[in-house]
Coordinates of C-alpha atoms in Angstrom, one line a residue:
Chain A
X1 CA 157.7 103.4 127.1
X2 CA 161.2 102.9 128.6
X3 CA 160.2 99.9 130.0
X4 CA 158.9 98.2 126.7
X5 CA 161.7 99.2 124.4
X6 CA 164.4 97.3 127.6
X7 CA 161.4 94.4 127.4
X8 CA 162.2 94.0 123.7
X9 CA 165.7 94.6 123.5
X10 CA 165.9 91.6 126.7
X11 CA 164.0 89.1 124.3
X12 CA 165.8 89.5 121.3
X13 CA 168.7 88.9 123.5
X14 CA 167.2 85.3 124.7
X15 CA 165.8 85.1 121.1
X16 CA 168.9 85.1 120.0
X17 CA 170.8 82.7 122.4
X18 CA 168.2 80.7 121.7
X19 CA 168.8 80.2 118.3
X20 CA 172.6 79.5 119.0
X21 CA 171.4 77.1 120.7
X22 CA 169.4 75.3 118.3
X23 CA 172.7 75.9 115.8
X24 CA 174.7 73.8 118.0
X25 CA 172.0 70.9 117.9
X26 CA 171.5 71.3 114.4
X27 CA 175.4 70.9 114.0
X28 CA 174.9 67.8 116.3
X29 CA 172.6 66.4 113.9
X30 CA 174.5 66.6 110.8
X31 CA 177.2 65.0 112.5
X32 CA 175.3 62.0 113.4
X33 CA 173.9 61.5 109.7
X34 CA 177.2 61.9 108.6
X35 CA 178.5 59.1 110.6
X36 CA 178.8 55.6 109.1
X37 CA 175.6 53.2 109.4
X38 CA 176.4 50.6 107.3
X39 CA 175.5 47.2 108.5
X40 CA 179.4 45.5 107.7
X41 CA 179.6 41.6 108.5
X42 CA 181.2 39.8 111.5
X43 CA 184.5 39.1 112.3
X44 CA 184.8 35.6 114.0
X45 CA 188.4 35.1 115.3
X46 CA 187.5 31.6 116.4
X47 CA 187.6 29.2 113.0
X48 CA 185.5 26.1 114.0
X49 CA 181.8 26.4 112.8
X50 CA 179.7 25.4 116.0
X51 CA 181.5 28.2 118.0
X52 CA 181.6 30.2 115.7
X53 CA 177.8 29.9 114.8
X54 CA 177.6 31.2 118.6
X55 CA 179.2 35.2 118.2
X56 CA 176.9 37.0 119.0
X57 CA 176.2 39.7 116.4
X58 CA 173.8 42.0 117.9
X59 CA 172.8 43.6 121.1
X60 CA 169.7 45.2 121.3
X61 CA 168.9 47.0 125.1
X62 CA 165.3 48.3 124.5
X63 CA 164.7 50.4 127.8
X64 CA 167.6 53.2 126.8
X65 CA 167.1 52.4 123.2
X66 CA 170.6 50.8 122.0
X67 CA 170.3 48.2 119.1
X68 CA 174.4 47.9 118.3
X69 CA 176.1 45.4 116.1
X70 CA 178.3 43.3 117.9
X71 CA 182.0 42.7 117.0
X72 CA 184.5 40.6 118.2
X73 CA 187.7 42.1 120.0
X74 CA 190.7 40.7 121.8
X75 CA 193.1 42.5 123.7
X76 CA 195.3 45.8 123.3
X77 CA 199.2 45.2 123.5
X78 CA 198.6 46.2 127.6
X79 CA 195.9 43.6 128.2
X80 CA 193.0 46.1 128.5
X81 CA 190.0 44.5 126.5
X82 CA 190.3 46.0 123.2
X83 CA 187.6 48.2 122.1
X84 CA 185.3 48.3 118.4
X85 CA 187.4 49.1 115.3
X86 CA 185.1 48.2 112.0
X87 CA 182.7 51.2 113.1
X88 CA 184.0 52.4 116.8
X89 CA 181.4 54.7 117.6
X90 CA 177.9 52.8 116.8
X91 CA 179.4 49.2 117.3
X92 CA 179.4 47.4 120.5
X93 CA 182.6 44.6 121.0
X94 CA 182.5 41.4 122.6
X95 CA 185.4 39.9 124.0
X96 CA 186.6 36.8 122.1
X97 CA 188.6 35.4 124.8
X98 CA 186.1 34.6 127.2
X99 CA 182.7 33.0 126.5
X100 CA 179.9 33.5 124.7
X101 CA 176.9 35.1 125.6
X102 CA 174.9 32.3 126.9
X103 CA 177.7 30.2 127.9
X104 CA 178.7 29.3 131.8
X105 CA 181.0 32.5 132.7
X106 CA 181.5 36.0 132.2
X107 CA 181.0 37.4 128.5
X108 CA 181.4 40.8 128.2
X109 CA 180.7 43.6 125.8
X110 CA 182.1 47.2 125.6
X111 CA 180.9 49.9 123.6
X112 CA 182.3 53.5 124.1
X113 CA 180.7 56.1 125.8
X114 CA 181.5 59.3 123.4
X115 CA 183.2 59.9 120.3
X116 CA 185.9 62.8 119.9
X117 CA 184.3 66.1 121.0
X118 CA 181.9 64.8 123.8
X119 CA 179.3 63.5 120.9
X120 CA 177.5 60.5 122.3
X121 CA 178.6 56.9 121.0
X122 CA 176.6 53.6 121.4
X123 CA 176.9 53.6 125.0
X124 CA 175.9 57.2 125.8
X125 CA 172.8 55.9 127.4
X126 CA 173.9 52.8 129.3
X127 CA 174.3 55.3 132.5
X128 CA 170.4 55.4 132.3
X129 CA 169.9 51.3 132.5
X130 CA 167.7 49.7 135.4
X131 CA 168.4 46.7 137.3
X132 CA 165.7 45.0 135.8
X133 CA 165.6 46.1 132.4
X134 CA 165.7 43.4 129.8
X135 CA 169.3 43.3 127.4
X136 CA 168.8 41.0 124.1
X137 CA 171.7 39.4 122.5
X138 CA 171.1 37.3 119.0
X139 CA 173.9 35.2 117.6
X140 CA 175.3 34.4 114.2
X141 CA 173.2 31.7 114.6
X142 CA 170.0 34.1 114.6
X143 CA 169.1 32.5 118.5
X144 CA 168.2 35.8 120.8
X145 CA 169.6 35.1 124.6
X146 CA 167.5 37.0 127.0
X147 CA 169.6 38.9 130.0
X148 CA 168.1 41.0 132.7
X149 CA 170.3 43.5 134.6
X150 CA 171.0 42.4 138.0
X151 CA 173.8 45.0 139.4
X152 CA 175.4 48.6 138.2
X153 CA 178.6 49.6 139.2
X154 CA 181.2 52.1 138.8
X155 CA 185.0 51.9 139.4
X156 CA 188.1 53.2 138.6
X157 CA 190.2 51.7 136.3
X158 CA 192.6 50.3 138.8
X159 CA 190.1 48.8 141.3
X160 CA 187.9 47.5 138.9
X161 CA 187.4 44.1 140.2
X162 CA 188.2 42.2 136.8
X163 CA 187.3 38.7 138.3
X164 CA 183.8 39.5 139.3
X165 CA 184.0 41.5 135.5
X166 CA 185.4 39.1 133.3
X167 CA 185.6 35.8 135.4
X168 CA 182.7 34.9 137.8
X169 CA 181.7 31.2 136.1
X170 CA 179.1 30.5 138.9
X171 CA 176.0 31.1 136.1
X172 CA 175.5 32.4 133.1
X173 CA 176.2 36.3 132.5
X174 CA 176.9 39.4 130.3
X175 CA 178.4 42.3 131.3
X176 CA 178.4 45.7 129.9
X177 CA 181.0 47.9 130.5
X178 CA 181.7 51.9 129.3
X179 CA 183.5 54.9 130.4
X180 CA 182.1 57.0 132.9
X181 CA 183.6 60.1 135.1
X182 CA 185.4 62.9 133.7
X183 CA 188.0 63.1 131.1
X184 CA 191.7 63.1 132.4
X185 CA 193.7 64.8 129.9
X186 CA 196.9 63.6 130.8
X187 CA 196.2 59.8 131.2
X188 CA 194.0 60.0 128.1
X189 CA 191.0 58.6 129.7
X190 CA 187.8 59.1 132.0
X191 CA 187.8 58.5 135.7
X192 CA 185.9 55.7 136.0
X193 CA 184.0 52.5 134.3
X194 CA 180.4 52.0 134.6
X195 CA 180.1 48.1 134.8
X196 CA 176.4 46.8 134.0
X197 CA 176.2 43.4 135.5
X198 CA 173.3 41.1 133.8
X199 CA 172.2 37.1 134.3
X200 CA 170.3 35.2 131.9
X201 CA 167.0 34.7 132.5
X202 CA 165.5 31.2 132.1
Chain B
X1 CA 149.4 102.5 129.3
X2 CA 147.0 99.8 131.4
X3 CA 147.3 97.6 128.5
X4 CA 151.6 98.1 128.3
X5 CA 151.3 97.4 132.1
X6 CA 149.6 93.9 131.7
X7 CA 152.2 93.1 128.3
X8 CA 154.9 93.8 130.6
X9 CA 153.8 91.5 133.6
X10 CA 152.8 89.2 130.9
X11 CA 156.2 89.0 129.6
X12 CA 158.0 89.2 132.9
X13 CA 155.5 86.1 134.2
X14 CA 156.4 84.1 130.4
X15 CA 159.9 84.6 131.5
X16 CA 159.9 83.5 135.1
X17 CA 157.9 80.5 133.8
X18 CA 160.7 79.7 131.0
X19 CA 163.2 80.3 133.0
X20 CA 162.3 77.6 136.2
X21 CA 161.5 75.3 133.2
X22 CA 165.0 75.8 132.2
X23 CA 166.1 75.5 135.6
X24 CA 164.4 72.3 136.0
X25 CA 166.0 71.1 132.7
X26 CA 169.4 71.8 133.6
X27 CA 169.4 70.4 136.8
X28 CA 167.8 67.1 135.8
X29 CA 170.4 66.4 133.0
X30 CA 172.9 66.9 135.9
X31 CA 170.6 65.0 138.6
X32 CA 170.7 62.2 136.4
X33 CA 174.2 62.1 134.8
X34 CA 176.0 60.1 137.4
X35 CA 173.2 58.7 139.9
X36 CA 173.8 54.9 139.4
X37 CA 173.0 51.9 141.9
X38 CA 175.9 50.1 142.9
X39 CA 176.3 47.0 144.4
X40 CA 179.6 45.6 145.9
X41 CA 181.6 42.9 143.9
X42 CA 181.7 39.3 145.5
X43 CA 185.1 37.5 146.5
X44 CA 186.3 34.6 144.3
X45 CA 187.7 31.8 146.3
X46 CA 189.4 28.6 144.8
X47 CA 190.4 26.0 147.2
X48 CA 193.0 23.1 147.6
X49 CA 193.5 20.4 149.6
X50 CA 197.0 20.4 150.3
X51 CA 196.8 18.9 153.9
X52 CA 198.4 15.3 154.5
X53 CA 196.6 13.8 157.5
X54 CA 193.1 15.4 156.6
X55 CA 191.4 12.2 154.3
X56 CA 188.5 13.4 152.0
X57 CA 186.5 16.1 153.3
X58 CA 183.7 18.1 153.5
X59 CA 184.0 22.1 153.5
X60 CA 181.7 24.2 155.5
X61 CA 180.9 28.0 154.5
X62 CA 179.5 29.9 157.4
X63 CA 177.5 26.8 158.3
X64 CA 176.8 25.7 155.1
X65 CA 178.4 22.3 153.0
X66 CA 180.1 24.2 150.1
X67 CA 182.1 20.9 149.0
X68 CA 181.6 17.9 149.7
X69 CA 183.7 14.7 149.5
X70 CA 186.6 16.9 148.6
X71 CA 189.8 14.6 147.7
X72 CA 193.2 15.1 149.0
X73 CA 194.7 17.3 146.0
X74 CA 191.7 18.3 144.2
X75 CA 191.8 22.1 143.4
X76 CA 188.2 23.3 143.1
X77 CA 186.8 26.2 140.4
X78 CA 186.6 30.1 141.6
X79 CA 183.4 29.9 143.7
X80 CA 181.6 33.9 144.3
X81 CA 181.4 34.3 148.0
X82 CA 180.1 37.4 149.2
X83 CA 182.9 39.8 150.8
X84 CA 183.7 40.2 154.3
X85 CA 184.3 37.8 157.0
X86 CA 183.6 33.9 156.5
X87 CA 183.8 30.7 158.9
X88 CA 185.6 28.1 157.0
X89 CA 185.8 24.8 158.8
X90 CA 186.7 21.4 157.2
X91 CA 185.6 18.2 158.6
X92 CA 186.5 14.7 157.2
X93 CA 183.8 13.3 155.4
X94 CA 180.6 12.6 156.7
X95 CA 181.1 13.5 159.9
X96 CA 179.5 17.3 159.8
X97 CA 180.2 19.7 160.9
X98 CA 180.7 19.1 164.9
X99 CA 184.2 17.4 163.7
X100 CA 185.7 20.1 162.3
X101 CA 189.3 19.3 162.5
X102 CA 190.1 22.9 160.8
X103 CA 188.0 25.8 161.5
X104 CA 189.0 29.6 160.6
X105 CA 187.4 32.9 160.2
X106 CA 189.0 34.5 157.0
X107 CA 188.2 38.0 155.5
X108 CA 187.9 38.1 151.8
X109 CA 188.1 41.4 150.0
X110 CA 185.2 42.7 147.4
X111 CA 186.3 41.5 143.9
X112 CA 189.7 40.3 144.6
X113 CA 190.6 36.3 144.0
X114 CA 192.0 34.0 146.1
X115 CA 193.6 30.4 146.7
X116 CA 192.5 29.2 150.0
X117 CA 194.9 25.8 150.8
X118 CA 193.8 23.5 153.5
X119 CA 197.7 22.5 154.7
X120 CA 199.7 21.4 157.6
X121 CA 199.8 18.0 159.2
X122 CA 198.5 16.9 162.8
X123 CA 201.7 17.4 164.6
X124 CA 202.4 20.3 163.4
X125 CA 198.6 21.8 163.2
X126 CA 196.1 22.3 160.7
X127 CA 195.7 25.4 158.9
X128 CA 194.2 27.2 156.3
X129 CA 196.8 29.5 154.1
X130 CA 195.2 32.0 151.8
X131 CA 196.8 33.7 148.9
X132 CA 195.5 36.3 146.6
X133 CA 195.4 35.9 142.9
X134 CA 196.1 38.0 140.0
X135 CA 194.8 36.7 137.1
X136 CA 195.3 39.4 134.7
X137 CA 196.6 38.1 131.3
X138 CA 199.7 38.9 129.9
X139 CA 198.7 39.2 125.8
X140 CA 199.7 36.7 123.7
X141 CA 201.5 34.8 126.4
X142 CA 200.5 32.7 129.6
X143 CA 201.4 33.2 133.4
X144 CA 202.9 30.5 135.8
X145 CA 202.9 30.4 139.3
X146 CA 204.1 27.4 142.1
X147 CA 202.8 26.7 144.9
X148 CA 204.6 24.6 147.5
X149 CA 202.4 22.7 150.1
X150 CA 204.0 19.8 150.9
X151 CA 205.1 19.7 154.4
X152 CA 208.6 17.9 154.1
X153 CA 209.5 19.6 150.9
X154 CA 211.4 22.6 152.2
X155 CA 212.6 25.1 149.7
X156 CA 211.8 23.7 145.6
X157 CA 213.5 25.1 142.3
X158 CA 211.5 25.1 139.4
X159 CA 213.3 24.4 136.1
X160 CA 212.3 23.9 132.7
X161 CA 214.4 22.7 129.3
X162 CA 217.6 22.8 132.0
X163 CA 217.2 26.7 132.9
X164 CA 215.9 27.7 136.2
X165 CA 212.5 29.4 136.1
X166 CA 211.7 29.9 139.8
X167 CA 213.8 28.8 143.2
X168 CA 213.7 29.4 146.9
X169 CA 209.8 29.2 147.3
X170 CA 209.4 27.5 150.9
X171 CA 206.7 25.6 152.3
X172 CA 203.4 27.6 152.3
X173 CA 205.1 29.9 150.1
X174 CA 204.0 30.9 146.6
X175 CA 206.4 32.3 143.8
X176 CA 205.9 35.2 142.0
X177 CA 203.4 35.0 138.6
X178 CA 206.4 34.2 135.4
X179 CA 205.5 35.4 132.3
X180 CA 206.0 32.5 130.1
X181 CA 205.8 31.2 125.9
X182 CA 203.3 29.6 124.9
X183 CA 204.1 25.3 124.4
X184 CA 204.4 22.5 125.9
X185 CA 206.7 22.2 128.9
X186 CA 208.5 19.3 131.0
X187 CA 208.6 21.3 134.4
X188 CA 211.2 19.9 136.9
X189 CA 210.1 20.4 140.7
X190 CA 213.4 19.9 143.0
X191 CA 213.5 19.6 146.8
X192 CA 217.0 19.8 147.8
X193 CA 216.2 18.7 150.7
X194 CA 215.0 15.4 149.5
X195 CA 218.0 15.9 146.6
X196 CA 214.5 14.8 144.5
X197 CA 213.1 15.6 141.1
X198 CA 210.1 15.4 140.2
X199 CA 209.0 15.7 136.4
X200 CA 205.5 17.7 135.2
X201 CA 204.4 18.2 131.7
X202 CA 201.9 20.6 131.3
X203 CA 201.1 23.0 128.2
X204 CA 200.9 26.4 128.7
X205 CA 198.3 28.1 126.9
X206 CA 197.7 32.1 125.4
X207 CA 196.3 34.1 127.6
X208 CA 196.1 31.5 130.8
X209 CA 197.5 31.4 134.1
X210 CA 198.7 28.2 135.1
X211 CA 199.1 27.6 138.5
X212 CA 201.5 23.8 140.0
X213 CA 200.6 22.9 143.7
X214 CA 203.4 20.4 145.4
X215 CA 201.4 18.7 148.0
X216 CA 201.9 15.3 150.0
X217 CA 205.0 14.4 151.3
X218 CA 208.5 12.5 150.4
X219 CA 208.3 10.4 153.5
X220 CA 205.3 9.0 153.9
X221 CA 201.9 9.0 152.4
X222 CA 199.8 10.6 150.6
X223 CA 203.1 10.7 148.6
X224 CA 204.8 14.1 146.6
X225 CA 202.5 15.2 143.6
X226 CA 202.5 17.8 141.4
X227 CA 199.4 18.9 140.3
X228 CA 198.7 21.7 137.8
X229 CA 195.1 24.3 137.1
X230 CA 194.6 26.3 134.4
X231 CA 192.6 29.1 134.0
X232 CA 191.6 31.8 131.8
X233 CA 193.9 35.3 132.0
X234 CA 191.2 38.2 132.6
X235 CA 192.1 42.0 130.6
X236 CA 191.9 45.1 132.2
X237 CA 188.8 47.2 131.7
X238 CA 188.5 49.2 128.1
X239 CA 189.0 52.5 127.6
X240 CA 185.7 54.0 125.7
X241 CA 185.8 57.5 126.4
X242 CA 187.1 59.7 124.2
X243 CA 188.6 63.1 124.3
X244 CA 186.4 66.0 124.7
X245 CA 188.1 68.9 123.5
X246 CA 190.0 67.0 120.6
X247 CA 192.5 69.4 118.7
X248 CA 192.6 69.3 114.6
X249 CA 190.3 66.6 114.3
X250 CA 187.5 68.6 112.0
X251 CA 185.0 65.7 111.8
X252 CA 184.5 65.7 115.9
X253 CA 184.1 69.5 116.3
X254 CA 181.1 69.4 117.7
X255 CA 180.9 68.7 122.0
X256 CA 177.4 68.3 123.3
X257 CA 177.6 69.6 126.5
X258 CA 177.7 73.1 125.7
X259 CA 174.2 73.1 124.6
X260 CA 173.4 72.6 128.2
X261 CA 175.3 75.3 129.2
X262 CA 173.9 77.7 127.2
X263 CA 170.0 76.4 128.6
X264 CA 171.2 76.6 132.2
X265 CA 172.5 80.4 131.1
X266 CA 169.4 81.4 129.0
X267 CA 167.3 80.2 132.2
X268 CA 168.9 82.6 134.7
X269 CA 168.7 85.4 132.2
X270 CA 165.2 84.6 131.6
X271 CA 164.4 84.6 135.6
X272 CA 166.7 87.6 136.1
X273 CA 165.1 89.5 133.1
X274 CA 161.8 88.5 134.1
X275 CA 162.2 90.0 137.9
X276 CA 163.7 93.0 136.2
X277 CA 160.9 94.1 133.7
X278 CA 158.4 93.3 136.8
X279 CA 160.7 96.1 138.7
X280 CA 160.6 98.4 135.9
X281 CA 156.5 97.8 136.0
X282 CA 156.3 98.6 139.6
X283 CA 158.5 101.6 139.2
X284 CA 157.1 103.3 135.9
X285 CA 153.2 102.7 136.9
X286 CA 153.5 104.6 140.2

């Protein structure tokens, strides 16, 4: 009898831990209906119409399930490629200064890894990407370029190797790049930068 | 009493079971948080042919033509070369390989850029002088660097609008990268040597790095040039992550990890409860 009354009093224990559990996903949830969605329109920083026509204005990675809209950054004040404002968390940034997708060179999009809080943001999933998997980028002009991923790579901040990154012009890539690592409190910033290397495919 | 017996071990076997489910949970959410294939970065390698007595060329690569018909003062693109150590031999044109009148082993660092410049002259030897690159952009604003390869030119003072931008850079020697405005510019290369200057205009764009070569010489032929490449300015990586245990920020309150946590702790209680009521079992049926 002893035993069964310490058998029940044990399950509502894990019953009940159980359920916080489920309170904190439930708490998860809200926060991610609560978050913006709208579709808002592109902001091309280069004015003539045929390069323009080329932003690309959606990135859509089916394999780990991303489909981000794509907006167009610069640089921070420090020359770090600047990151999505319109909608930080669910938008993905290309960076203006370099080419477009499809274009000879290096065109690179960042997306960030987490939102305040350790909630996942667009590129919560990238870690999960294949060499191999297919990434889909579709331009203002409504032509979808067709990238597979060729290299993954991690670095830290200082030894990323921004050439290979941002300036290989030997063919036609797109690069992905999010935070990775653990958070450093004091620098204000994760340990290291998971760089998804991808080539157009023919 | 039979029939509590087989509830118990029923319930100590459902918690065993939930609890190496758990187990298995946890550890492949951590198993698969950071496993990523990596691959090392290639070198970059830009090269210029800054050497006098070597006509058109071709360059060999481990073996292999990577330029051919190279001119005397033509400054090629970054080309991706795999890291690690590399024959470079360069040959005057058509004549392959077997008349190699330079011919070096270089090392070349994963991810880093370099200028590689053919330079020297035959009485004094031919040679290969590498230097790395840092092309990092300076926002809003463009980088210059200068180069001086020409043989007779000693020491040359780089001066623009009548102030002096850069001086003292010898032969084979590079200057440091100047942050500079963006505009048009009338650079004035001097040799004091040759008390000669020589005029350059060249328009420095945002976010580029400009790089001026000297090469030739003052006495003799191929004569002094000045020859200026521009290329893009690269950014550092972005900073995406964010803050996991943000203070007073009410609409991120929520981490994610901890749900995980509490799986990995429910688990062992499971596994430990589970042993324990199979314990108690033993013990009260004897």
């Amino acid at each position: 009898m002893h035993a069964v009354r310490l058998t029940l009093r044990l399950l509502a224990l894990i019953v009940v831990l159980i359920l916080s559990a489920c309170g904190s996903a439930s708490i998860s949830e809200e926060l991610e209906l609560r978050a913006p969605s709208a579709i808002k329109a592109a902001t091309p920083t280069v004015p003539p119409v045929r390069a323009y026509m080329k932003n690309p204005v959606r990135l859509v990675i089916p394999a780990i399930g991303i489909n981000a809209f794509v907006e167009s950054v610069g640089t921070q004040s420090n020359a770090d490629l600047a990151t999505p404002t319109q909608n930080p968390w669910e938008d993905v940034g290309w960076y203006n200064l370099g080419p477009h997708p499809g274009e000879r060179g290096s065109a690179v999009i960042d997306g960030h890894l987490d939102r305040p809080g350790g909630y996942p943001a667009v590129f919560w999933r990238l870690r999960d990407i294949h060499v191999g998997d297919d990434v889909l980028v579709t331009n203002i002009a409504g032509k979808t370029l067709h990238f597979r991923v060729t290299r993954i790579a991690l670095y830290t901040p200082q030894e990323a190797p921004i050439q290979d990154i941002f300036g290989n012009w030997g063919g036609i890539y797109l690069n992905l790049i999010t935070c990775a690592g653990d958070w450093i409190p004091s620098e204000h910033q994760t340990t290291l930068r998971l760089v998804v290397y991808t080539s157009l495919v023919a | 009493m039979k029939i509590k017996r087989i509830l118990a071990l029923l319930v100590s076997h459902l918690f065993l079971g939930l609890g190496i489910i758990g187990i298995v949970v946890f550890a492949a959410f951590f198993g698969t948080q950071r496993h990523y294939a990596s691959a090392q970065s290639p070198s970059f390698v830009r090269v210029i042919h800054a050497s006098p007595d070597v006509g058109t060329a071709d360059v060999f690569v481990d073996g292999g033509l990577l330029l051919s018909s190279f001119q005397f003062g033509a400054v090629t693109n970054y080309v991706a070369v795999p890291a690690g150590p590399h024959k470079v031999q360069i040959a005057l044109v058509g004549k392959g390989i077997g008349a190699a009148v330079i011919s070096e082993t270089l090392a070349v660092s994963p991810g880093l850029a370099y200028t590689v410049a053919a330079v020297g002259t035959k009485a004094t030897g031919l040679s290969l002088k590498v230097f790395i690159d840092n092309n990092l952009l300076s926002p809003g604003t463009a980088k210059l660097r200068v180069y001086q390869l020409s043989p007779d030119g000693g020491a040359i003072t780089v001066s623009a609008q009548g102030s002096t931008l850069l001086s003292g850079i010898s032969y084979q020697g590079a200057s440091n990268y100047l942050p500079m405005s963006v505009g048009a510019y009338t650079f004035d290369v001097t040799s004091a040597t040759h008390n000669s200057t020589l005029p350059m205009d060249a328009t420095l764009k945002a976010n580029t790095v400009t790089s001026v070569f000297t090469v030739g010489l003052y006495n003799g032929n191929p004569q002094i040039q000045v020859i200026a490449s521009q290329v893009p300015g690269l950014p550092g990586v972005p900073n995406t992550g964010s803050d996991p245990n943000p203070l007073l920020q009410p609409d991120n309150v929520q981490p994610s990890a901890p749900w995980i946590w509490l799986l990995g702790a429910s688990a062992l209680l499971l596994i430990g409860s589970g042993g324990f009521i199979r314990r108690l079992v033993g013990k009260y049926s004897n």
